Short mmCIF file of C-alpha atoms and ligand atoms in Angstrom, two decimals:
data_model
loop_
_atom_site.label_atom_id
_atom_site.label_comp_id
_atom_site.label_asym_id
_atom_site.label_seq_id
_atom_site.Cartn_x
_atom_site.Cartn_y
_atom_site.Cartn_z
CA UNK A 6 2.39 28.52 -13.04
CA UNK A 7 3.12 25.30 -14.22
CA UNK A 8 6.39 23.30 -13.34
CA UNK A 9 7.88 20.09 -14.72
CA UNK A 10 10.00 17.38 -13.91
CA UNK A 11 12.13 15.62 -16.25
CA UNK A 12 11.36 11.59 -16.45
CA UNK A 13 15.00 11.25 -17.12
CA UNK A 14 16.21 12.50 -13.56
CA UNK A 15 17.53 10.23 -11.00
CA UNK A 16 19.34 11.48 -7.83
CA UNK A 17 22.75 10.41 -7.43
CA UNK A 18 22.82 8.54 -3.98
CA UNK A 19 19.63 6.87 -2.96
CA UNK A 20 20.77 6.72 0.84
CA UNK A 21 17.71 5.21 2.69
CA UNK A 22 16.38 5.62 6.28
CA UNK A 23 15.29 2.19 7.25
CA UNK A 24 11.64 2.24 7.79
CA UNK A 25 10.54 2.07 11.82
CA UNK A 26 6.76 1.90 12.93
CA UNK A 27 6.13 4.78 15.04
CA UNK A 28 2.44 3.11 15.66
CA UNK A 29 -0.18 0.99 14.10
CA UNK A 30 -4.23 1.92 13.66
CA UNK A 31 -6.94 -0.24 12.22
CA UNK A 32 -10.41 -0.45 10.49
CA UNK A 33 -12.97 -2.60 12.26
CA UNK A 34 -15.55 -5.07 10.26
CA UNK A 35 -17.73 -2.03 10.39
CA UNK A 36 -15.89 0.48 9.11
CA UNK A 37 -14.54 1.92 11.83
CA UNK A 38 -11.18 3.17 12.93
CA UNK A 39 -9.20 2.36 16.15
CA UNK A 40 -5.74 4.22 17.39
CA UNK A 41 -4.99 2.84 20.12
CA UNK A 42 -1.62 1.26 19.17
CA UNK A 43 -1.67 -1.81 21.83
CA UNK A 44 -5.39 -2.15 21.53
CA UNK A 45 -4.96 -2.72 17.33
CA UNK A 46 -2.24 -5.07 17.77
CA UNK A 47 -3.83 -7.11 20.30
CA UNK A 48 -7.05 -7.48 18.20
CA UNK A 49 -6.48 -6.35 14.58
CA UNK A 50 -3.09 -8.28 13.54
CA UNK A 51 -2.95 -11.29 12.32
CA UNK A 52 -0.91 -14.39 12.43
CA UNK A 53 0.67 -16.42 9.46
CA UNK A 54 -0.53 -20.46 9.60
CA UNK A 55 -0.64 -21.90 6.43
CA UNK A 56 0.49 -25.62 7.08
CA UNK A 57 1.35 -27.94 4.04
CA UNK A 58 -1.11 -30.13 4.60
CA UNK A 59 -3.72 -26.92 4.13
CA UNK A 60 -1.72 -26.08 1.17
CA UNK A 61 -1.79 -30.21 -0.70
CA UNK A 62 -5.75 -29.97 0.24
CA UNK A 63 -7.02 -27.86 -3.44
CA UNK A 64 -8.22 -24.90 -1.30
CA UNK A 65 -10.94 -23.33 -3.21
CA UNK A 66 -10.40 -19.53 -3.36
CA UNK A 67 -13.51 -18.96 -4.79
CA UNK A 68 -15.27 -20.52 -2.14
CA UNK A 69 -18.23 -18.39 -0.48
CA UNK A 70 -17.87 -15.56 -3.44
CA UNK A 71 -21.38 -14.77 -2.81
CA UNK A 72 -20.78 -14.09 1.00
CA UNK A 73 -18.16 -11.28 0.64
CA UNK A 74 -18.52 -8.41 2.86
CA UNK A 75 -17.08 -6.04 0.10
CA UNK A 76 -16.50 -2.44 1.30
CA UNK A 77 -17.99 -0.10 -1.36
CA UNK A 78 -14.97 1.52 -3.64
CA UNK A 79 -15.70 4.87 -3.20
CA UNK A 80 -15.11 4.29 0.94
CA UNK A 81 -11.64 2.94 0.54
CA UNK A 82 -9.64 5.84 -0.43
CA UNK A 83 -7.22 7.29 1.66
CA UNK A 84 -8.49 8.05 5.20
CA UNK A 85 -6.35 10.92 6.52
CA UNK A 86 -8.85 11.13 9.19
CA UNK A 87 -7.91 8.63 11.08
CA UNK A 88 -4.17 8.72 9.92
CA UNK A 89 -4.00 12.18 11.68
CA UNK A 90 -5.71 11.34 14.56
CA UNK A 91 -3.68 8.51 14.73
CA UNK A 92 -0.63 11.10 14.94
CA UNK A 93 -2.20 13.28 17.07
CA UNK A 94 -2.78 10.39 19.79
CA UNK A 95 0.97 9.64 19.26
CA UNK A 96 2.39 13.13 19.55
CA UNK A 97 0.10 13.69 22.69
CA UNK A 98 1.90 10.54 24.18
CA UNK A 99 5.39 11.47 23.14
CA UNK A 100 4.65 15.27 23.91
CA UNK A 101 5.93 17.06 20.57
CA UNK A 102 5.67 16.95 17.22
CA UNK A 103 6.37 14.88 14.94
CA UNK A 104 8.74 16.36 12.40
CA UNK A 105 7.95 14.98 8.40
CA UNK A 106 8.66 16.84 5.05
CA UNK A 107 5.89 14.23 3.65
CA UNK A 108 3.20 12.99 5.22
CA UNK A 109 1.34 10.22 2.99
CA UNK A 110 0.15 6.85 2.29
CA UNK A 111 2.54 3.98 0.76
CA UNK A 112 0.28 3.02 -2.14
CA UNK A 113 0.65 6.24 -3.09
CA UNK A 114 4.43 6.49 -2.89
CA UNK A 115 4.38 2.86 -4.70
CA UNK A 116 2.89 4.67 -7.75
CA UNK A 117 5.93 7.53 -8.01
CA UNK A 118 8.36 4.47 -7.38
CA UNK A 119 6.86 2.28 -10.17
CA UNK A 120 6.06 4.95 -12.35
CA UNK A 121 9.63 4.07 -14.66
CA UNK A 122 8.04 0.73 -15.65
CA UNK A 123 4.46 1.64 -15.65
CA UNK A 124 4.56 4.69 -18.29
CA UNK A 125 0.79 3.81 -19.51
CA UNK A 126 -0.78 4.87 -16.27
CA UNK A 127 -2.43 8.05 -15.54
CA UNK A 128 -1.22 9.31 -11.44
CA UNK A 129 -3.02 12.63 -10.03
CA UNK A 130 -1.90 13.47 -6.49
CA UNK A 131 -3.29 16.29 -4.71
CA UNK A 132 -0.98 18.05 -2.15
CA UNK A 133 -1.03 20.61 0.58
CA UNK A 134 1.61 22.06 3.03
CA UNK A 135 0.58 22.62 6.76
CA UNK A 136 2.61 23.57 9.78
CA UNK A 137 5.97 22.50 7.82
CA UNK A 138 4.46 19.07 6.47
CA UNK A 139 3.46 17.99 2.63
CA UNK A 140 0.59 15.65 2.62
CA UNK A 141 -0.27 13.82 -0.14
CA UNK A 142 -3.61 12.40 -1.35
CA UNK A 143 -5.05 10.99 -4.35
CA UNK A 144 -7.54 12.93 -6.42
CA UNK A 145 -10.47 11.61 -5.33
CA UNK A 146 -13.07 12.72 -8.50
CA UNK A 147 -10.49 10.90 -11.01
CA UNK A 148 -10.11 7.85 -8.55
CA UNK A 149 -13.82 7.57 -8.53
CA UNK A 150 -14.22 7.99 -12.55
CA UNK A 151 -11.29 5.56 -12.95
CA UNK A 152 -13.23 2.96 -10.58
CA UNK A 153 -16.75 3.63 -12.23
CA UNK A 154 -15.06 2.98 -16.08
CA UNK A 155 -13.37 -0.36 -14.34
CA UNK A 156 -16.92 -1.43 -12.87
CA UNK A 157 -18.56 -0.23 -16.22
CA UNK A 158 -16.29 -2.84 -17.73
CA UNK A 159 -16.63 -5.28 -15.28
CA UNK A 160 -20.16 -5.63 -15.41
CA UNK A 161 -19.88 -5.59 -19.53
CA UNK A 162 -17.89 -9.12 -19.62
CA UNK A 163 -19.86 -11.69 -19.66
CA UNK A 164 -19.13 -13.38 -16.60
CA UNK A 165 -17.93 -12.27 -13.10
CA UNK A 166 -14.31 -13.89 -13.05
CA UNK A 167 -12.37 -11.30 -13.05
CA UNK A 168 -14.36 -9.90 -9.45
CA UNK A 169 -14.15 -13.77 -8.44
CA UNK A 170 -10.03 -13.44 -8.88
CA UNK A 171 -10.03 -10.25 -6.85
CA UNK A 172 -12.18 -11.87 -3.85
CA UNK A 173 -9.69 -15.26 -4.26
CA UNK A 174 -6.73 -12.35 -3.08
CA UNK A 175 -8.55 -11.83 0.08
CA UNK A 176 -10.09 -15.52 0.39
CA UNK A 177 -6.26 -16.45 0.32
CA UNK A 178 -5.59 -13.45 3.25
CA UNK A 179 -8.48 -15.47 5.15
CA UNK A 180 -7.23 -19.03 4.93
CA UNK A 181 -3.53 -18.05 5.48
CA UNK A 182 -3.90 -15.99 8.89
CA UNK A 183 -5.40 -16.44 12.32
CA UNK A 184 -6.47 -13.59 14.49
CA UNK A 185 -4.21 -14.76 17.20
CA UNK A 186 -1.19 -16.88 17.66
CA UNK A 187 -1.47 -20.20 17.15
CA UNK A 188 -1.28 -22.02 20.45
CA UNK A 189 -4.15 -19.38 21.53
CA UNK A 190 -6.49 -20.39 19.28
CA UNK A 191 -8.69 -23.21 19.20
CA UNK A 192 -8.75 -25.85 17.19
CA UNK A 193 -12.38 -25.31 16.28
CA UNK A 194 -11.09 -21.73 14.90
CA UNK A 195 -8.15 -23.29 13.40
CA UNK A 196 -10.16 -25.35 11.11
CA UNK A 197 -13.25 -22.82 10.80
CA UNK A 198 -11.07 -20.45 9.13
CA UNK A 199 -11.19 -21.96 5.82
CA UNK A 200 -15.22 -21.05 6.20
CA UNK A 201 -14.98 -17.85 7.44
CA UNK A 202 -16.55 -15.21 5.61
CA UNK A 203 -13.92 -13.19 3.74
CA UNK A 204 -14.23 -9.09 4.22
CA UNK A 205 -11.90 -6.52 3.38
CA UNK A 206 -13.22 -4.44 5.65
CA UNK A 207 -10.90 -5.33 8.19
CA UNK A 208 -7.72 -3.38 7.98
CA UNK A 209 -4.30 -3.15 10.16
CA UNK A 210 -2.14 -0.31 8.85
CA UNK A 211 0.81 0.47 10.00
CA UNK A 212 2.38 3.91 10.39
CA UNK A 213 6.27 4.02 9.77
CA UNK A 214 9.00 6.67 9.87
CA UNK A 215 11.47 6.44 6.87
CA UNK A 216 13.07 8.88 4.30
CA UNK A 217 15.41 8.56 1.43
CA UNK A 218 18.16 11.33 0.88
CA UNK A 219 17.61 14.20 2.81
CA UNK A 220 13.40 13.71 3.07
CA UNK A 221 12.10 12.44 5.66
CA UNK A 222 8.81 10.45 5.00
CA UNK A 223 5.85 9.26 6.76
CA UNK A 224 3.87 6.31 5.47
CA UNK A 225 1.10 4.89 6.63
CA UNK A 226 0.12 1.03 4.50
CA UNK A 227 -1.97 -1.80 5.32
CA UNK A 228 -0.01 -4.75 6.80
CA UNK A 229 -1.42 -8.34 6.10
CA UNK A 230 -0.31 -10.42 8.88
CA UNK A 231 2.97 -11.14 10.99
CA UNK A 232 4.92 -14.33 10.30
CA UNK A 233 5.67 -15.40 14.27
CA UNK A 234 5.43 -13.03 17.56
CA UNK A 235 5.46 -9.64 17.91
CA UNK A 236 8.81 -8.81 19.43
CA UNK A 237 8.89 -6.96 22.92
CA UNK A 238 8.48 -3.26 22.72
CA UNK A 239 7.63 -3.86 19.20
CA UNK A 240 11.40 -3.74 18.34
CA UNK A 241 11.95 -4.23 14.56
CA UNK A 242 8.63 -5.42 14.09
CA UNK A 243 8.54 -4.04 10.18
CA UNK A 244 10.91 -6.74 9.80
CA UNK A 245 8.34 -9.58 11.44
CA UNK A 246 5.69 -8.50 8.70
CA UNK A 247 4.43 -10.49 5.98
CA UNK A 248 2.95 -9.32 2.52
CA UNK A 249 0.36 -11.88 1.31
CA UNK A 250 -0.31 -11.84 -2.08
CA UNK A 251 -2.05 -14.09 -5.25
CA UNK A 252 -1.34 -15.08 -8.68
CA UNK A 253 -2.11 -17.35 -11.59
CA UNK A 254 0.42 -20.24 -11.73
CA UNK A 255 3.10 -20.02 -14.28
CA UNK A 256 2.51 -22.34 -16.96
CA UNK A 257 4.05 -20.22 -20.37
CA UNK A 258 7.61 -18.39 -20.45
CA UNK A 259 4.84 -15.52 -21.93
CA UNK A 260 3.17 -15.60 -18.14
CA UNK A 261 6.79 -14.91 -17.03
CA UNK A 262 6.77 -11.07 -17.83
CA UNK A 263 3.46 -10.63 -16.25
CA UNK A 264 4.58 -12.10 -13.08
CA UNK A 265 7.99 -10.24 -12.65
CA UNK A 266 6.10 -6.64 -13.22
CA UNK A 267 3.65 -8.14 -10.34
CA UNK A 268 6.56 -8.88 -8.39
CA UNK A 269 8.46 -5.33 -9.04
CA UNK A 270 5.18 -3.43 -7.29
CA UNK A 271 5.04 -6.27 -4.73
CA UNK A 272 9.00 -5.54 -4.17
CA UNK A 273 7.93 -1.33 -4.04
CA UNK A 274 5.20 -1.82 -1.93
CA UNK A 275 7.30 -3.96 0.93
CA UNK A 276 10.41 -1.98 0.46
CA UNK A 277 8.46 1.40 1.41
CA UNK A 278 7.35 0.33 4.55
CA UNK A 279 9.92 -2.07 5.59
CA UNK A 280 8.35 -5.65 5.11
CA UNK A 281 10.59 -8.60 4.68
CA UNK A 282 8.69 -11.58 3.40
CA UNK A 283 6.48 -11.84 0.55
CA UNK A 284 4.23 -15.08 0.69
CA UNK A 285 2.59 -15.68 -2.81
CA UNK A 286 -0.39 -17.65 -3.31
CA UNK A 287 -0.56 -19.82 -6.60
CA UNK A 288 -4.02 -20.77 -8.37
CA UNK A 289 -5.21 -22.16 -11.23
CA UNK A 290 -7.70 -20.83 -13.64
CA UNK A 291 -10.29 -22.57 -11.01
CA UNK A 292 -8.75 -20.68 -8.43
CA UNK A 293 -7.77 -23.56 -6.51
CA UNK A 294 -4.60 -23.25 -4.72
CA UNK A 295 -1.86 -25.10 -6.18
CA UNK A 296 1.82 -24.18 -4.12
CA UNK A 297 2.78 -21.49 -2.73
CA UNK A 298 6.61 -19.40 -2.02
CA UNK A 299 8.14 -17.14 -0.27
CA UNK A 300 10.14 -14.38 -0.81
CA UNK A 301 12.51 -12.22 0.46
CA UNK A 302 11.62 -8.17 -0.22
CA UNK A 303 15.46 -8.03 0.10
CA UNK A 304 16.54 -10.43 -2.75
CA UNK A 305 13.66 -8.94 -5.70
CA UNK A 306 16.02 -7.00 -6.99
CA UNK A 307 18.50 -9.80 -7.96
CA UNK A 308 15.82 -12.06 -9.05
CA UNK A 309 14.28 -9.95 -11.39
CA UNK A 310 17.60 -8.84 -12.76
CA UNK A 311 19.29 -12.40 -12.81
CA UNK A 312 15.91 -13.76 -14.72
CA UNK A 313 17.19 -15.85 -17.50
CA UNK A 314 14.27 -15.86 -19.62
CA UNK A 315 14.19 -11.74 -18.89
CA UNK A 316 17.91 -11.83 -20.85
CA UNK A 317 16.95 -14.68 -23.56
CA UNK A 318 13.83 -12.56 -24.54
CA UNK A 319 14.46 -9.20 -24.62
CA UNK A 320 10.56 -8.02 -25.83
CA UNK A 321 10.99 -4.71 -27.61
CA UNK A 322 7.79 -3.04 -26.16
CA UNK A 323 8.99 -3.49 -22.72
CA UNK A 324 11.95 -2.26 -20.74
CA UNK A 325 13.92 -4.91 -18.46
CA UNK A 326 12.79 -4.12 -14.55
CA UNK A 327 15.70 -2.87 -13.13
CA UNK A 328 14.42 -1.83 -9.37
CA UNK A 329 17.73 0.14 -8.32
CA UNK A 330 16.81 2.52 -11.47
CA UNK A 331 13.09 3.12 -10.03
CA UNK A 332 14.63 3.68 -6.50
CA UNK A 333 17.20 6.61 -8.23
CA UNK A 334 14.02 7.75 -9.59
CA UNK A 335 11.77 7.80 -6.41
CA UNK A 336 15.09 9.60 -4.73
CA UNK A 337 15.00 12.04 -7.42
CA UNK A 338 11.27 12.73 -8.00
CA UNK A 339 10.99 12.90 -4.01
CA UNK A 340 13.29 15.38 -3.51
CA UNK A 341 12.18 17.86 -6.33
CA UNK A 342 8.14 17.54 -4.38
CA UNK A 343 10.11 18.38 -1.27
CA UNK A 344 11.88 21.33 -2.70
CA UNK A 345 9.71 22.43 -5.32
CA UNK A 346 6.71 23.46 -2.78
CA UNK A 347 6.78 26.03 -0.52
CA UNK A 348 6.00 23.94 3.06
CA UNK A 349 5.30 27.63 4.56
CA UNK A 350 2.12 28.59 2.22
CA UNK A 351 -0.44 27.59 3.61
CA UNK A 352 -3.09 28.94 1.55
CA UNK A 353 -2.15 27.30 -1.83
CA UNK A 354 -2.56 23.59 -3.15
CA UNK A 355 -0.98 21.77 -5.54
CA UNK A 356 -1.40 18.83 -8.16
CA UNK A 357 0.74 16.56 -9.32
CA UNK A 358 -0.28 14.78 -12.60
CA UNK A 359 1.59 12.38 -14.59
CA UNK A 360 0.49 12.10 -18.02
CA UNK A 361 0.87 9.27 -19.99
CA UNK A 362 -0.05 10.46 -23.17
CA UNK A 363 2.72 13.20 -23.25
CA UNK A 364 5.07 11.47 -20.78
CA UNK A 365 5.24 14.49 -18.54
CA UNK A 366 5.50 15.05 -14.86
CA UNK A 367 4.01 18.62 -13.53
CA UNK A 368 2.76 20.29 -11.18
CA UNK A 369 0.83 22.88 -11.26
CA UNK A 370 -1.85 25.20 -8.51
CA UNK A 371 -5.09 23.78 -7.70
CA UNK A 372 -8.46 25.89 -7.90
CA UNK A 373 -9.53 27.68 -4.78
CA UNK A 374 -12.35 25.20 -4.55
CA UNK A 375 -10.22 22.25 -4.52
CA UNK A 376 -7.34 23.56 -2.04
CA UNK A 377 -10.44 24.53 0.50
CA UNK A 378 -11.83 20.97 0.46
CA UNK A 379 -8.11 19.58 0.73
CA UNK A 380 -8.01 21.37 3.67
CA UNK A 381 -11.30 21.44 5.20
CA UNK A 382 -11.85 17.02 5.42
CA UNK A 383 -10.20 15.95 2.19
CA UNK A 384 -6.92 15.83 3.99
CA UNK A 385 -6.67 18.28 7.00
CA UNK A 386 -8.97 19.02 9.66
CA UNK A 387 -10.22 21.76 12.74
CA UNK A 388 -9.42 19.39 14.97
CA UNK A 389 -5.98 18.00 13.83
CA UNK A 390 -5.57 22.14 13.51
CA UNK A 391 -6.40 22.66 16.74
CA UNK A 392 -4.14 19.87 17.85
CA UNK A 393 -0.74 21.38 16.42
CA UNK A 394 -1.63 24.86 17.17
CA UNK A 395 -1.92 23.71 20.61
CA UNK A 396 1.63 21.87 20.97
CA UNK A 397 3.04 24.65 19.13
CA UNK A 398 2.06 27.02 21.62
O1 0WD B 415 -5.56 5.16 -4.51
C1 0WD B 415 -6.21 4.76 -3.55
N1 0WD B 415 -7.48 4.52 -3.66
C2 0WD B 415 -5.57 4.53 -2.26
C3 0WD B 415 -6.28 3.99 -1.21
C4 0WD B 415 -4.17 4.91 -2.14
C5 0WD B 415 -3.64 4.69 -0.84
C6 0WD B 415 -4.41 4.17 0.17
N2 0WD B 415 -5.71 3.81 0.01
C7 0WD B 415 -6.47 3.24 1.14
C8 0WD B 415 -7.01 1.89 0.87
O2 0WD B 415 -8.11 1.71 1.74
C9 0WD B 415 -5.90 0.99 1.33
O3 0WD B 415 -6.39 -0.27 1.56
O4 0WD B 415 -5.64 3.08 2.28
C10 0WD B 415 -5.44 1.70 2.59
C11 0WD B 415 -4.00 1.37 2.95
O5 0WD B 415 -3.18 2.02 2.09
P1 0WD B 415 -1.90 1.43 1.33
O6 0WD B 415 -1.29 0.34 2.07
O7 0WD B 415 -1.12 2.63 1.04
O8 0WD B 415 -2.53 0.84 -0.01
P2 0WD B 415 -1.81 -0.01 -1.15
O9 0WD B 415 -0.37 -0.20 -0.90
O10 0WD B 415 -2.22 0.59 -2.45
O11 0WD B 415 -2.56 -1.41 -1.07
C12 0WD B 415 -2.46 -2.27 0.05
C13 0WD B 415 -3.69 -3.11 0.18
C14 0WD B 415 -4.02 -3.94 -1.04
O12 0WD B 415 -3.32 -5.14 -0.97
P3 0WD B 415 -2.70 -5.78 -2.28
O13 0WD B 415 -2.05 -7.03 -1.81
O14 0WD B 415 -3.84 -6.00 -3.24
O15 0WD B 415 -1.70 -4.78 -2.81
O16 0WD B 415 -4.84 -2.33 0.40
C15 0WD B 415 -5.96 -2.86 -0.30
C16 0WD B 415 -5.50 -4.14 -0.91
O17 0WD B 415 -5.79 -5.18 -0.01
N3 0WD B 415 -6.42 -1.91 -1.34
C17 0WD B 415 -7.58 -1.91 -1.94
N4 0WD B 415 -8.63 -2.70 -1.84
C18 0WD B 415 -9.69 -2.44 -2.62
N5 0WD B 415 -9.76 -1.42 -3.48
C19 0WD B 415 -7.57 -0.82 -2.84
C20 0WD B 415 -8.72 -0.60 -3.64
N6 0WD B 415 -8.79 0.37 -4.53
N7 0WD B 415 -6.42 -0.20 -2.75
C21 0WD B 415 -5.72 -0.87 -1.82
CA1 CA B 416 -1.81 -8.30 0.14
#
């Protein structure tokens, strides 16, 4: 049985539930995972310090390339393991269950809520109900053929640049943060950070409860630093958050386009989980750090639709980014997933596939094979089992 979703549908009312952070976990240098939600704050989030003077010194973003502690691709995919033991530690705490329709991670949702203004890409989501819960994954086999072709290619241009402007992303994560507040940290460490040897191994995710119409959503989506304290009981700390991110300065009204679709996903990818304050690195073709600006998640929307060059140009192949459209969407596309699956069969597993080629959304059963490894380490577990049957004793 096959089912399909229109493109064309968008729900009437996107009322949101503002995103709150239920808890935080984190991956260590080596890989590992902690839960303990005071424990990751204390030790795994980082602080914003990026002075002017830092910024007027031509920080090289390149520097120590060859040093990167670069976790394999095929290890950073979704890691439900530690997102649902992560829940389980919670519940435990609060004593009852936490009550989702969807149970994913945000870079996931980011690709249903882009999806309007990104019609050439390919998504395949595998999904699986479980004690009244959706949770949704990637398809791992097409993420890892997607990430071999990319690497194929990579290693087929003639230089390395292209893996050099990846690394300058998380070189500018590195100069831009401490791992404590500023007054607690030395000045040794202050000025040793522009040294330090960039990983992305390190991790802070945070784990937030939100919904739009009548679904209620959990997301879990990595957090790159906080812009001041972290507020007492961590009250409204989504809202302390900062996304960093890089780009290539604007030189052309051509490079214009290319930035605003960067800053649509950027918007998505804040919105979901709550974050308020986009920094954005800008380097030249060197990738030396040239300026860099701030904005608010909250006024995207405006920008991109008030963009004078966006109405002076209107460039037939692409559509003009209108982000209230891709939220109608999202609302829409959400709440068909939510309704379309029965959350009380728990022997069947779905896919979702968007296909670019035919501009279709379906979703359709998964083979036996695939559901069992869904639910036996792809996604679920015995022990996250045992956990629920437990508390719903
Ligand atoms: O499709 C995948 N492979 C996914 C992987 C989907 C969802 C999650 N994940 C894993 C990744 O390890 C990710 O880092 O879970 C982690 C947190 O999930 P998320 O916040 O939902 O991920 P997303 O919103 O897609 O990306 C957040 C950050 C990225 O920051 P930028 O500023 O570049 O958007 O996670 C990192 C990256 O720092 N990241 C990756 N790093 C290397 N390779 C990748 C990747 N494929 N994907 C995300
Ligand atoms: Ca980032």
């Amino acid at each position: 049985m096959i089912k399909t979703f229109p493109l064309s549908s968008r729900s009437k009312t996107t009322a949101l539930k503002q995103p709150k952070e239920i808890f935080s976990i984190a991956r260590d240098i080596g890989g590992e995972w902690e839960i303990e939600d005071d424990k990751v704050k204390q030790e795994y989030l980082s602080y914003y310090y990026l002075p002017d003077a830092a910024i007027n010194s031509n920080i090289d973003l390149g520097g120590g390339y060859s040093n990167f502690r670069k976790i394999p691709e095929l290890e950073n995919t979704p890691n439900f393991k530690s997102l649902l033991d992560g829940i389980t530690n919670y519940e435990r705490k609060i004593g009852e269950k936490l009550n989702c329709d969807i149970i994913t991670f945000r870079g996931i949702m980011t690709k249903l809520l882009t999806l309007p203004y990104n019609l050439k890409d390919d998504i395949t989501l595998n999904i699986v109900a479980y004690d009244g819960s959706l949770f949704i994954t990637t398809d791992e086999s097409i993420e890892i053929q997607k990430r071999e072709l990319e690497q194929q290619q990579q290693q087929q241009q003639q230089d390395d640049y292209r893996q050099r402007c990846e690394y300058s992303g998380y070189k500018f994560e590195t100069v831009a943060t401490l791992p404590k507040p500023w007054n607690e940290v030395s000045r040794n460490a202050i000025d040793n950070r522009l040294k330090k040897t960039v990983n992305n191994y390190e991790q802070y995710v945070s784990v937030v409860k939100t919904g739009i119409g009548n679904v209620n959503i959990l997301l879990a989506g990595e957090v790159d630093c906080i812009w001041d304290y972290i507020p007492e009981n961590n009250k409204n700390i989504s809202s302390h958050y900062v996304e960093l991110k890089t780009s290539k300065i604007i030189e052309h009204p051509g490079q214009v386009k290319t930035f605003e679709k960067k800053l649509f996903r950027t918007w998505a990818q804040c919105f979901l989980l709550g974050v308020r304050k986009i920094i954005y690195g800008f380097r030249d073709d060197n990738l030396i750090l040239k300026s860099v600006e701030i904005f608010k998640t909250d006024e995207i929307p405006l920008l991109i639709k008030d963009n004078p060059l966006n109405q002076q140009n209107p460039n037939q192949n692409s559509q003009k980014i209108v982000c209230m459209n891709a939220l109608k969407w999202y609302g829409a596309v959400v709440e068909w997933i939510n309704e379309v699956i029965p959350k009380d069969d728990e022997t069947t597993g779905w896919k979702l596939h968007y296909d670019s080629g035919s501009s279709s959304l379906s979703l359709m059963e998964l083979s036996h094979e695939e559901n069992k490894k869904l639910r036996n380490g792809g996604i679920l577990n015995d022990e996250f089992r045992n956990w629920r049957q437990s508390l719903n004793k």
